[in-house]
Amino acid sequence: MVIYGVALLAGCMIAGVFVGDILGEILHVQANVGGVGIAMLLLVLITDRLRNTGRLPKPTAQGVAFWSAIYIPIVVAMAAKQNVIAAIRGGPAAFAAGALAVLVCLVLVPVISRIGREDGGAGGTRVADIGDAPETGGHQRGAGGHP
Amino acid sequence: MKSVLDIIAGVLADNGLVTAFAFVGVTVWVSYWLSARLTRGRIHGSAIAILVGLILAGVGGAATGGKNGLADIQVLAGVGFLGGAMLRDFAIIATAFGASFDVLRSAGIAAMISLLVGVLGSFVVGAVVAYAFGYHDAVSVTTIGAGAATYIVGPVTGTAIGASSEVVALSIAAGLVKSIMVMTGTPFVARFIGLDNPRSAMIYGGLMGTTSGVAGGLAATDPKLVPYGAMTATFYTGLGCLLGPSIFFFTVRALMA
């Protein structure tokens, strides 16, 4: 049933955010440390396991796939609720700090991409290779599609 | 008797989340239409949709004086819920469905390095800018530097070390500028920085760190990259909140004493 997929996703999120909060407490940080990332790892591991043992029927997968596909509209809604006015009002200091940070980090992307690439065999895998594998369930994310 | 307009407004406001689905659906549709007609698909529809969202947020903010963009307009309050942290995180996690665990593992070390370099790099740049703009006390410099990491790291750090509310506001603005630039700029620079595979997406997420920026920027570049970038980006804010009020603050204070 579709709800199994949605519930699985919800369970992963609650568990991940819980661990993230615990980490935040342990490290004395007033923030969640990687909760969403931990939830993502959980989801990958659990669905992988279920798929390999043949316990991930299509409706269950659809329950997760729907939320994955609705992701871009949610990002659009997220963009529409940003405090754009505050960003503009921050003036030149805020603009310079934010913009220069972006530029510096952009330049570093190719530099760090080179680290450990020689020994990491799967490192250079193109997205297309993964997306094309039929059993990954990754295809539905292309639904946003290039026109 | 209520006018028809009042009744319509009431229906939209009472069914906020549903109104948001319809509203965002129309926004996305218009954006893809613009993408196909005006740019012949060269600028991806989702990039335009995100840009349209930001413009609407500016319009909403200007009209209401609030800080939640379009969501401060009562009939569109549901947009704030749909685009809020809970559903955003829920959908981000869902994108991991189908992500390759082997790629995640093989890029692990590089992703960790990118996180450290990303937080440190943004912080140093932000701190230098703050100094250049005349902030010469360790607390303000640290807070604005932290804001250049993300708009959450800024206020968390500022609150922890006792920054003024003006400086905290500035740090949030710096973080917002970063997030918006990453959101809109990513598709245009992707080609030049080799952002076309899961591995570089993970590194990109670690370097940029702003979850909303990375999530939006990668969605507009190639939706298949989203889980990889988002995975590392979600560790960034926590790491920033850890380093900002501690090591970074002590270092800045020592340097400026």
CSV table of C-alpha atoms in Angstrom, one decimal:
chain,number,residue,atom,x,y,z
A,1,MET,CA,0.0,0.0,0.0
A,2,VAL,CA,1.1,3.5,-0.7
A,3,ILE,CA,0.9,4.5,2.9
A,4,TYR,CA,3.6,2.0,3.8
A,5,GLY,CA,6.0,4.0,1.6
A,6,VAL,CA,4.9,7.3,3.1
A,7,ALA,CA,5.2,5.9,6.6
A,8,LEU,CA,8.6,4.5,5.9
A,9,LEU,CA,9.7,7.9,4.7
A,10,ALA,CA,8.2,9.5,7.8
A,11,GLY,CA,9.9,7.0,10.1
A,12,CYS,CA,13.3,7.7,8.5
A,13,MET,CA,12.8,11.4,8.9
A,14,ILE,CA,11.7,11.2,12.6
A,15,ALA,CA,14.6,8.8,13.4
A,16,GLY,CA,17.2,11.0,11.5
A,17,VAL,CA,16.1,14.2,13.1
A,18,PHE,CA,16.0,12.6,16.5
A,19,VAL,CA,19.7,11.4,16.1
A,20,GLY,CA,20.5,14.9,14.7
A,21,ASP,CA,19.1,16.6,17.8
A,22,ILE,CA,20.9,14.1,20.1
A,23,LEU,CA,24.2,14.9,18.3
A,24,GLY,CA,23.4,18.6,18.7
A,25,GLU,CA,22.9,18.1,22.5
A,26,ILE,CA,26.1,16.1,22.8
A,27,LEU,CA,28.1,18.7,20.9
A,28,HIS,CA,26.4,21.6,22.7
A,29,VAL,CA,25.2,23.1,19.5
A,30,GLN,CA,21.9,24.9,19.2
A,31,ALA,CA,21.1,23.1,16.0
A,32,ASN,CA,20.3,19.8,14.5
A,33,VAL,CA,23.4,18.1,13.2
A,34,GLY,CA,22.8,16.3,9.9
A,35,GLY,CA,19.4,15.0,10.9
A,36,VAL,CA,18.2,15.1,7.3
A,37,GLY,CA,21.4,13.5,6.0
A,38,ILE,CA,21.1,10.7,8.5
A,39,ALA,CA,17.5,10.2,7.5
A,40,MET,CA,18.5,10.0,3.8
A,41,LEU,CA,21.2,7.3,4.6
A,42,LEU,CA,18.6,5.3,6.5
A,43,LEU,CA,16.1,5.5,3.6
A,44,VAL,CA,18.8,4.4,1.1
A,45,LEU,CA,19.9,1.5,3.3
A,46,ILE,CA,16.4,0.3,4.2
A,47,THR,CA,14.9,0.5,0.7
A,48,ASP,CA,18.0,-1.1,-0.7
A,49,ARG,CA,17.6,-4.0,1.7
A,50,LEU,CA,13.8,-4.3,1.0
A,51,ARG,CA,14.4,-4.2,-2.7
A,52,ASN,CA,17.0,-6.9,-2.7
A,53,THR,CA,14.8,-9.2,-0.6
A,54,GLY,CA,11.9,-8.5,-2.9
A,55,ARG,CA,9.8,-6.8,-0.2
A,56,LEU,CA,9.4,-3.4,-1.9
A,57,PRO,CA,6.2,-3.7,-3.9
A,58,LYS,CA,5.4,-1.0,-6.4
A,59,PRO,CA,2.7,0.8,-4.4
A,60,THR,CA,5.1,1.2,-1.4
A,61,ALA,CA,7.7,2.6,-3.7
A,62,GLN,CA,5.1,5.0,-5.1
A,63,GLY,CA,4.5,6.4,-1.6
A,64,VAL,CA,8.1,7.5,-1.5
A,65,ALA,CA,8.4,8.4,-5.2
A,66,PHE,CA,5.5,10.9,-4.9
A,67,TRP,CA,7.3,13.0,-2.4
A,68,SER,CA,10.5,12.8,-4.3
A,69,ALA,CA,8.7,14.1,-7.4
A,70,ILE,CA,6.9,16.9,-5.5
A,71,TYR,CA,10.2,18.1,-4.4
A,72,ILE,CA,10.7,20.9,-7.0
A,73,PRO,CA,7.3,22.5,-6.4
A,74,ILE,CA,8.1,22.5,-2.7
A,75,VAL,CA,11.4,24.3,-3.5
A,76,VAL,CA,9.4,26.8,-5.5
A,77,ALA,CA,7.1,27.4,-2.5
A,78,MET,CA,10.2,27.7,-0.3
A,79,ALA,CA,11.6,30.3,-2.6
A,80,ALA,CA,8.3,32.2,-2.4
A,81,LYS,CA,8.5,32.5,1.4
A,82,GLN,CA,12.1,33.8,1.6
A,83,ASN,CA,12.7,37.1,3.2
A,84,VAL,CA,14.0,38.7,0.0
A,85,ILE,CA,13.4,42.2,1.2
A,86,ALA,CA,15.7,41.6,4.2
A,87,ALA,CA,18.4,40.3,1.9
A,88,ILE,CA,18.1,43.5,-0.2
A,89,ARG,CA,17.9,45.8,2.8
A,90,GLY,CA,21.1,44.2,4.3
A,91,GLY,CA,22.9,46.6,2.0
A,92,PRO,CA,26.4,46.3,0.5
A,93,ALA,CA,28.1,44.6,3.5
A,94,ALA,CA,25.6,41.7,3.5
A,95,PHE,CA,25.6,41.4,-0.3
A,96,ALA,CA,29.4,41.4,-0.4
A,97,ALA,CA,29.7,38.8,2.4
A,98,GLY,CA,27.2,36.5,0.8
A,99,ALA,CA,28.2,36.9,-2.8
A,100,LEU,CA,32.0,36.6,-2.2
A,101,ALA,CA,31.5,33.5,-0.1
A,102,VAL,CA,29.6,31.9,-2.9
A,103,LEU,CA,32.2,32.8,-5.5
A,104,VAL,CA,35.1,31.5,-3.4
A,105,CYS,CA,33.3,28.2,-2.7
A,106,LEU,CA,32.4,27.8,-6.4
A,107,VAL,CA,36.0,28.0,-7.4
A,108,LEU,CA,36.8,25.3,-4.9
A,109,VAL,CA,34.4,22.7,-6.3
A,110,PRO,CA,36.6,21.4,-9.0
A,111,VAL,CA,39.7,21.5,-6.7
A,112,ILE,CA,38.1,19.3,-4.1
A,113,SER,CA,36.5,17.1,-6.7
A,114,ARG,CA,40.0,15.9,-7.6
A,115,ILE,CA,40.7,14.7,-4.1
A,116,GLY,CA,40.7,10.9,-3.9
A,117,ARG,CA,39.2,10.5,-7.4
A,118,GLU,CA,42.0,8.2,-8.6
A,119,ASP,CA,41.3,5.4,-6.2
A,120,GLY,CA,37.5,6.0,-6.0
A,121,GLY,CA,36.3,3.9,-8.9
A,122,ALA,CA,32.7,4.8,-8.7
A,123,GLY,CA,33.6,8.5,-8.2
A,124,GLY,CA,33.3,9.5,-11.8
A,125,THR,CA,30.0,7.7,-12.4
A,126,ARG,CA,27.7,9.9,-14.5
A,127,VAL,CA,24.2,10.5,-13.3
A,128,ALA,CA,22.8,9.1,-16.5
A,129,ASP,CA,24.3,5.7,-15.7
A,130,ILE,CA,22.6,5.6,-12.3
A,131,GLY,CA,19.3,7.0,-13.5
A,132,ASP,CA,19.1,4.5,-16.3
A,133,ALA,CA,19.4,1.4,-14.1
A,134,PRO,CA,15.8,0.2,-14.1
A,135,GLU,CA,15.6,-1.1,-10.5
A,136,THR,CA,17.0,2.1,-8.8
A,137,GLY,CA,13.6,3.7,-8.8
A,138,GLY,CA,15.4,6.9,-9.7
A,139,HIS,CA,13.7,7.4,-13.0
A,140,GLN,CA,10.6,9.0,-11.6
A,141,ARG,CA,12.6,12.0,-10.5
A,142,GLY,CA,13.2,12.9,-14.1
A,143,ALA,CA,9.4,13.7,-14.2
A,144,GLY,CA,10.2,17.4,-13.9
A,145,GLY,CA,11.8,16.6,-17.2
A,146,HIS,CA,13.8,18.7,-19.7
A,147,PRO,CA,11.3,20.0,-22.2
B,1,MET,CA,-24.1,40.0,3.1
B,2,LYS,CA,-20.6,38.9,2.2
B,3,SER,CA,-19.4,39.8,-1.3
B,4,VAL,CA,-18.3,37.0,-3.6
B,5,LEU,CA,-14.7,38.2,-3.3
B,6,ASP,CA,-14.8,37.8,0.5
B,7,ILE,CA,-16.2,34.3,0.1
B,8,ILE,CA,-13.4,33.4,-2.4
B,9,ALA,CA,-10.8,34.8,-0.1
B,10,GLY,CA,-12.3,32.8,2.8
B,11,VAL,CA,-12.3,29.5,0.8
B,12,LEU,CA,-8.6,30.1,-0.2
B,13,ALA,CA,-7.5,31.0,3.3
B,14,ASP,CA,-9.5,28.1,5.0
B,15,ASN,CA,-7.9,25.6,2.6
B,16,GLY,CA,-4.4,27.0,2.8
B,17,LEU,CA,-2.3,24.0,1.8
B,18,VAL,CA,-4.6,23.0,-1.0
B,19,THR,CA,-4.5,26.6,-2.3
B,20,ALA,CA,-0.7,26.4,-2.2
B,21,PHE,CA,-0.7,23.2,-4.3
B,22,ALA,CA,-2.9,25.0,-6.9
B,23,PHE,CA,-0.8,28.2,-6.7
B,24,VAL,CA,2.6,26.5,-7.0
B,25,GLY,CA,1.2,24.3,-9.8
B,26,VAL,CA,0.2,27.3,-11.8
B,27,THR,CA,3.6,29.0,-11.1
B,28,VAL,CA,5.5,26.0,-12.3
B,29,TRP,CA,3.3,25.6,-15.4
B,30,VAL,CA,3.8,29.3,-16.3
B,31,SER,CA,7.6,28.9,-15.7
B,32,TYR,CA,7.9,25.9,-17.9
B,33,TRP,CA,5.9,27.7,-20.6
B,34,LEU,CA,8.3,30.7,-20.4
B,35,SER,CA,11.3,28.3,-20.4
B,36,ALA,CA,10.1,26.7,-23.6
B,37,ARG,CA,8.9,29.8,-25.4
B,38,LEU,CA,11.3,32.5,-24.4
B,39,THR,CA,14.5,30.6,-23.8
B,40,ARG,CA,13.8,27.5,-26.0
B,41,GLY,CA,14.5,25.4,-23.0
B,42,ARG,CA,17.9,26.8,-22.5
B,43,ILE,CA,17.1,28.1,-19.0
B,44,HIS,CA,15.4,25.2,-17.2
B,45,GLY,CA,11.8,25.6,-16.2
B,46,SER,CA,12.5,24.9,-12.6
B,47,ALA,CA,15.2,27.6,-12.5
B,48,ILE,CA,12.7,30.0,-13.8
B,49,ALA,CA,10.1,28.8,-11.3
B,50,ILE,CA,12.5,29.3,-8.4
B,51,LEU,CA,13.3,32.8,-9.7
B,52,VAL,CA,9.6,33.6,-10.1
B,53,GLY,CA,9.1,32.3,-6.5
B,54,LEU,CA,11.8,34.7,-5.2
B,55,ILE,CA,10.3,37.6,-7.2
B,56,LEU,CA,6.9,36.8,-5.7
B,57,ALA,CA,8.5,36.6,-2.3
B,58,GLY,CA,9.9,40.1,-2.8
B,59,VAL,CA,6.5,41.4,-3.9
B,60,GLY,CA,4.8,39.7,-0.9
B,61,GLY,CA,7.4,41.1,1.5
B,62,ALA,CA,7.1,44.6,0.0
B,63,ALA,CA,3.2,44.5,0.2
B,64,THR,CA,2.9,43.2,3.7
B,65,GLY,CA,6.1,44.3,5.4
B,66,GLY,CA,6.4,40.8,6.8
B,67,LYS,CA,9.4,38.4,6.6
B,68,ASN,CA,7.8,35.4,5.1
B,69,GLY,CA,7.4,36.7,1.6
B,70,LEU,CA,4.3,35.6,-0.2
B,71,ALA,CA,3.2,33.5,2.8
B,72,ASP,CA,2.4,36.7,4.7
B,73,ILE,CA,-0.5,37.4,2.3
B,74,GLN,CA,-3.4,35.7,4.1
B,75,VAL,CA,-4.9,33.8,1.3
B,76,LEU,CA,-1.5,32.4,0.4
B,77,ALA,CA,-0.4,31.5,3.9
B,78,GLY,CA,-0.4,27.8,2.8
B,79,VAL,CA,2.6,28.5,0.6
B,80,GLY,CA,4.5,29.1,3.8
B,81,PHE,CA,3.5,25.6,5.1
B,82,LEU,CA,4.2,23.9,1.8
B,83,GLY,CA,7.6,25.5,1.5
B,84,GLY,CA,8.4,25.3,5.3
B,85,ALA,CA,11.1,23.2,6.8
B,86,MET,CA,9.0,20.2,7.6
B,87,LEU,CA,7.7,19.4,4.1
B,88,ARG,CA,10.9,20.5,2.5
B,89,ASP,CA,13.0,18.1,4.6
B,90,PHE,CA,10.4,15.3,4.0
B,91,ALA,CA,10.7,15.8,0.2
B,92,ILE,CA,14.5,16.1,0.4
B,93,ILE,CA,14.8,12.8,2.2
B,94,ALA,CA,12.5,11.2,-0.4
B,95,THR,CA,14.9,12.2,-3.1
B,96,ALA,CA,17.5,9.9,-1.6
B,97,PHE,CA,15.2,7.0,-2.7
B,98,GLY,CA,17.2,5.5,-5.6
B,99,ALA,CA,20.4,7.3,-4.7
B,100,SER,CA,23.5,5.1,-5.0
B,101,PHE,CA,25.0,4.1,-1.7
B,102,ASP,CA,28.3,3.2,-3.4
B,103,VAL,CA,28.7,6.7,-4.7
B,104,LEU,CA,27.9,8.2,-1.2
B,105,ARG,CA,30.5,5.9,0.3
B,106,SER,CA,33.2,6.5,-2.3
B,107,ALA,CA,32.9,10.3,-2.1
B,108,GLY,CA,32.7,10.3,1.7
B,109,ILE,CA,36.2,11.6,2.4
B,110,ALA,CA,36.1,14.3,-0.3
B,111,ALA,CA,32.6,15.3,1.0
B,112,MET,CA,33.9,15.7,4.6
B,113,ILE,CA,36.8,17.8,3.4
B,114,SER,CA,34.4,19.9,1.4
B,115,LEU,CA,32.3,20.5,4.5
B,116,LEU,CA,35.3,21.8,6.5
B,117,VAL,CA,36.7,23.9,3.7
B,118,GLY,CA,33.2,25.2,2.9
B,119,VAL,CA,32.5,26.4,6.4
B,120,LEU,CA,36.0,27.8,7.0
B,121,GLY,CA,36.1,29.4,3.5
B,122,SER,CA,32.7,31.2,3.9
B,123,PHE,CA,33.5,32.2,7.4
B,124,VAL,CA,36.9,33.8,6.4
B,125,VAL,CA,35.4,35.6,3.5
B,126,GLY,CA,32.5,36.9,5.6
B,127,ALA,CA,34.8,38.0,8.4
B,128,VAL,CA,37.2,39.8,6.0
B,129,VAL,CA,34.2,41.6,4.4
B,130,ALA,CA,32.9,42.6,7.8
B,131,TYR,CA,36.3,44.0,8.8
B,132,ALA,CA,36.5,45.9,5.5
B,133,PHE,CA,33.1,47.4,6.1
B,134,GLY,CA,34.2,48.9,9.4
B,135,TYR,CA,33.3,46.2,12.0
B,136,HIS,CA,36.4,45.9,14.1
B,137,ASP,CA,35.2,44.0,17.2
B,138,ALA,CA,35.6,40.2,17.4
B,139,VAL,CA,31.9,39.6,18.2
B,140,SER,CA,30.6,41.4,15.1
B,141,VAL,CA,33.3,40.0,12.8
B,142,THR,CA,32.6,36.5,13.9
B,143,THR,CA,28.8,36.8,13.6
B,144,ILE,CA,28.9,38.3,10.1
B,145,GLY,CA,31.4,35.7,9.1
B,146,ALA,CA,29.1,33.0,10.5
B,147,GLY,CA,26.3,34.5,8.5
B,148,ALA,CA,28.2,34.0,5.3
B,149,ALA,CA,28.1,30.3,6.1
B,150,THR,CA,24.3,30.1,6.4
B,151,TYR,CA,21.5,32.3,7.7
B,152,ILE,CA,21.1,29.9,10.6
B,153,VAL,CA,24.8,29.7,11.6
B,154,GLY,CA,24.9,33.6,11.8
B,155,PRO,CA,22.1,34.2,14.4
B,156,VAL,CA,23.0,31.0,16.4
B,157,THR,CA,26.6,32.2,16.6
B,158,GLY,CA,25.7,35.8,17.2
B,159,THR,CA,23.3,34.9,20.0
B,160,ALA,CA,25.8,32.6,21.6
B,161,ILE,CA,28.5,35.3,21.8
B,162,GLY,CA,26.3,38.3,22.4
B,163,ALA,CA,26.2,40.2,19.2
B,164,SER,CA,23.9,43.2,18.7
B,165,SER,CA,20.6,42.7,16.9
B,166,GLU,CA,21.8,44.9,14.1
B,167,VAL,CA,24.7,42.6,13.5
B,168,VAL,CA,22.6,39.5,13.8
B,169,ALA,CA,20.2,41.0,11.2
B,170,LEU,CA,23.2,41.7,8.9
B,171,SER,CA,24.4,38.1,9.3
B,172,ILE,CA,21.0,36.7,8.4
B,173,ALA,CA,20.9,39.0,5.3
B,174,ALA,CA,24.4,37.8,4.3
B,175,GLY,CA,23.2,34.2,4.6
B,176,LEU,CA,20.0,35.0,2.6
B,177,VAL,CA,22.1,36.6,-0.2
B,178,LYS,CA,24.2,33.5,-0.3
B,179,SER,CA,21.2,31.2,-0.4
B,180,ILE,CA,19.4,33.2,-3.2
B,181,MET,CA,22.6,33.4,-5.3
B,182,VAL,CA,23.2,29.6,-5.0
B,183,MET,CA,19.6,28.9,-5.8
B,184,THR,CA,19.5,31.0,-9.0
B,185,GLY,CA,23.2,30.9,-10.1
B,186,THR,CA,23.9,27.1,-9.9
B,187,PRO,CA,22.5,26.1,-13.3
B,188,PHE,CA,24.6,28.8,-15.0
B,189,VAL,CA,27.9,27.8,-13.5
B,190,ALA,CA,27.4,24.1,-13.3
B,191,ARG,CA,29.1,23.5,-16.6
B,192,PHE,CA,32.2,25.4,-15.6
B,193,ILE,CA,32.8,23.7,-12.3
B,194,GLY,CA,32.1,20.1,-13.5
B,195,LEU,CA,28.8,19.9,-11.6
B,196,ASP,CA,27.4,17.0,-13.6
B,197,ASN,CA,27.9,13.9,-11.5
B,198,PRO,CA,26.8,12.7,-8.0
B,199,ARG,CA,30.4,13.0,-6.6
B,200,SER,CA,30.8,16.7,-7.5
B,201,ALA,CA,27.2,17.3,-6.3
B,202,MET,CA,28.2,16.0,-2.9
B,203,ILE,CA,31.2,18.2,-2.8
B,204,TYR,CA,29.2,21.2,-4.0
B,205,GLY,CA,26.7,20.6,-1.2
B,206,GLY,CA,29.5,20.5,1.3
B,207,LEU,CA,31.1,23.7,0.1
B,208,MET,CA,27.9,25.8,-0.3
B,209,GLY,CA,26.1,24.4,2.7
B,210,THR,CA,22.9,26.4,2.4
B,211,THR,CA,20.3,23.5,2.2
B,212,SER,CA,17.7,25.7,0.6
B,213,GLY,CA,20.2,27.1,-1.9
B,214,VAL,CA,21.8,23.8,-2.8
B,215,ALA,CA,18.4,22.0,-3.0
B,216,GLY,CA,17.0,24.7,-5.2
B,217,GLY,CA,20.1,25.2,-7.3
B,218,LEU,CA,20.6,21.5,-8.0
B,219,ALA,CA,16.9,21.0,-8.7
B,220,ALA,CA,17.3,23.6,-11.5
B,221,THR,CA,20.5,22.1,-12.8
B,222,ASP,CA,19.7,18.4,-12.7
B,223,PRO,CA,17.1,16.9,-10.3
B,224,LYS,CA,19.0,13.6,-10.2
B,225,LEU,CA,21.9,15.4,-8.3
B,226,VAL,CA,19.6,16.7,-5.5
B,227,PRO,CA,20.0,13.9,-3.0
B,228,TYR,CA,23.8,13.9,-3.3
B,229,GLY,CA,24.2,17.6,-2.7
B,230,ALA,CA,21.5,17.8,0.0
B,231,MET,CA,23.0,14.9,1.9
B,232,THR,CA,26.3,16.8,2.6
B,233,ALA,CA,24.6,20.2,2.9
B,234,THR,CA,22.5,19.1,5.8
B,235,PHE,CA,25.7,18.6,7.9
B,236,TYR,CA,26.9,22.0,7.1
B,237,THR,CA,24.7,24.2,9.4
B,238,GLY,CA,25.4,21.9,12.3
B,239,LEU,CA,29.1,22.0,11.7
B,240,GLY,CA,28.9,25.8,11.4
B,241,CYS,CA,27.0,26.2,14.6
B,242,LEU,CA,29.6,24.0,16.3
B,243,LEU,CA,32.7,25.9,15.0
B,244,GLY,CA,31.3,29.5,14.9
B,245,PRO,CA,30.9,30.3,18.5
B,246,SER,CA,33.9,28.3,19.6
B,247,ILE,CA,37.0,27.9,17.5
B,248,PHE,CA,36.2,30.7,15.0
B,249,PHE,CA,35.3,33.1,17.7
B,250,PHE,CA,38.4,32.3,19.8
B,251,THR,CA,40.6,32.6,16.7
B,252,VAL,CA,39.1,36.0,15.7
B,253,ARG,CA,39.4,37.3,19.2
B,254,ALA,CA,43.0,36.3,19.4
B,255,LEU,CA,43.8,37.8,16.0
B,256,MET,CA,42.1,41.1,16.9
B,257,ALA,CA,43.5,41.5,20.4
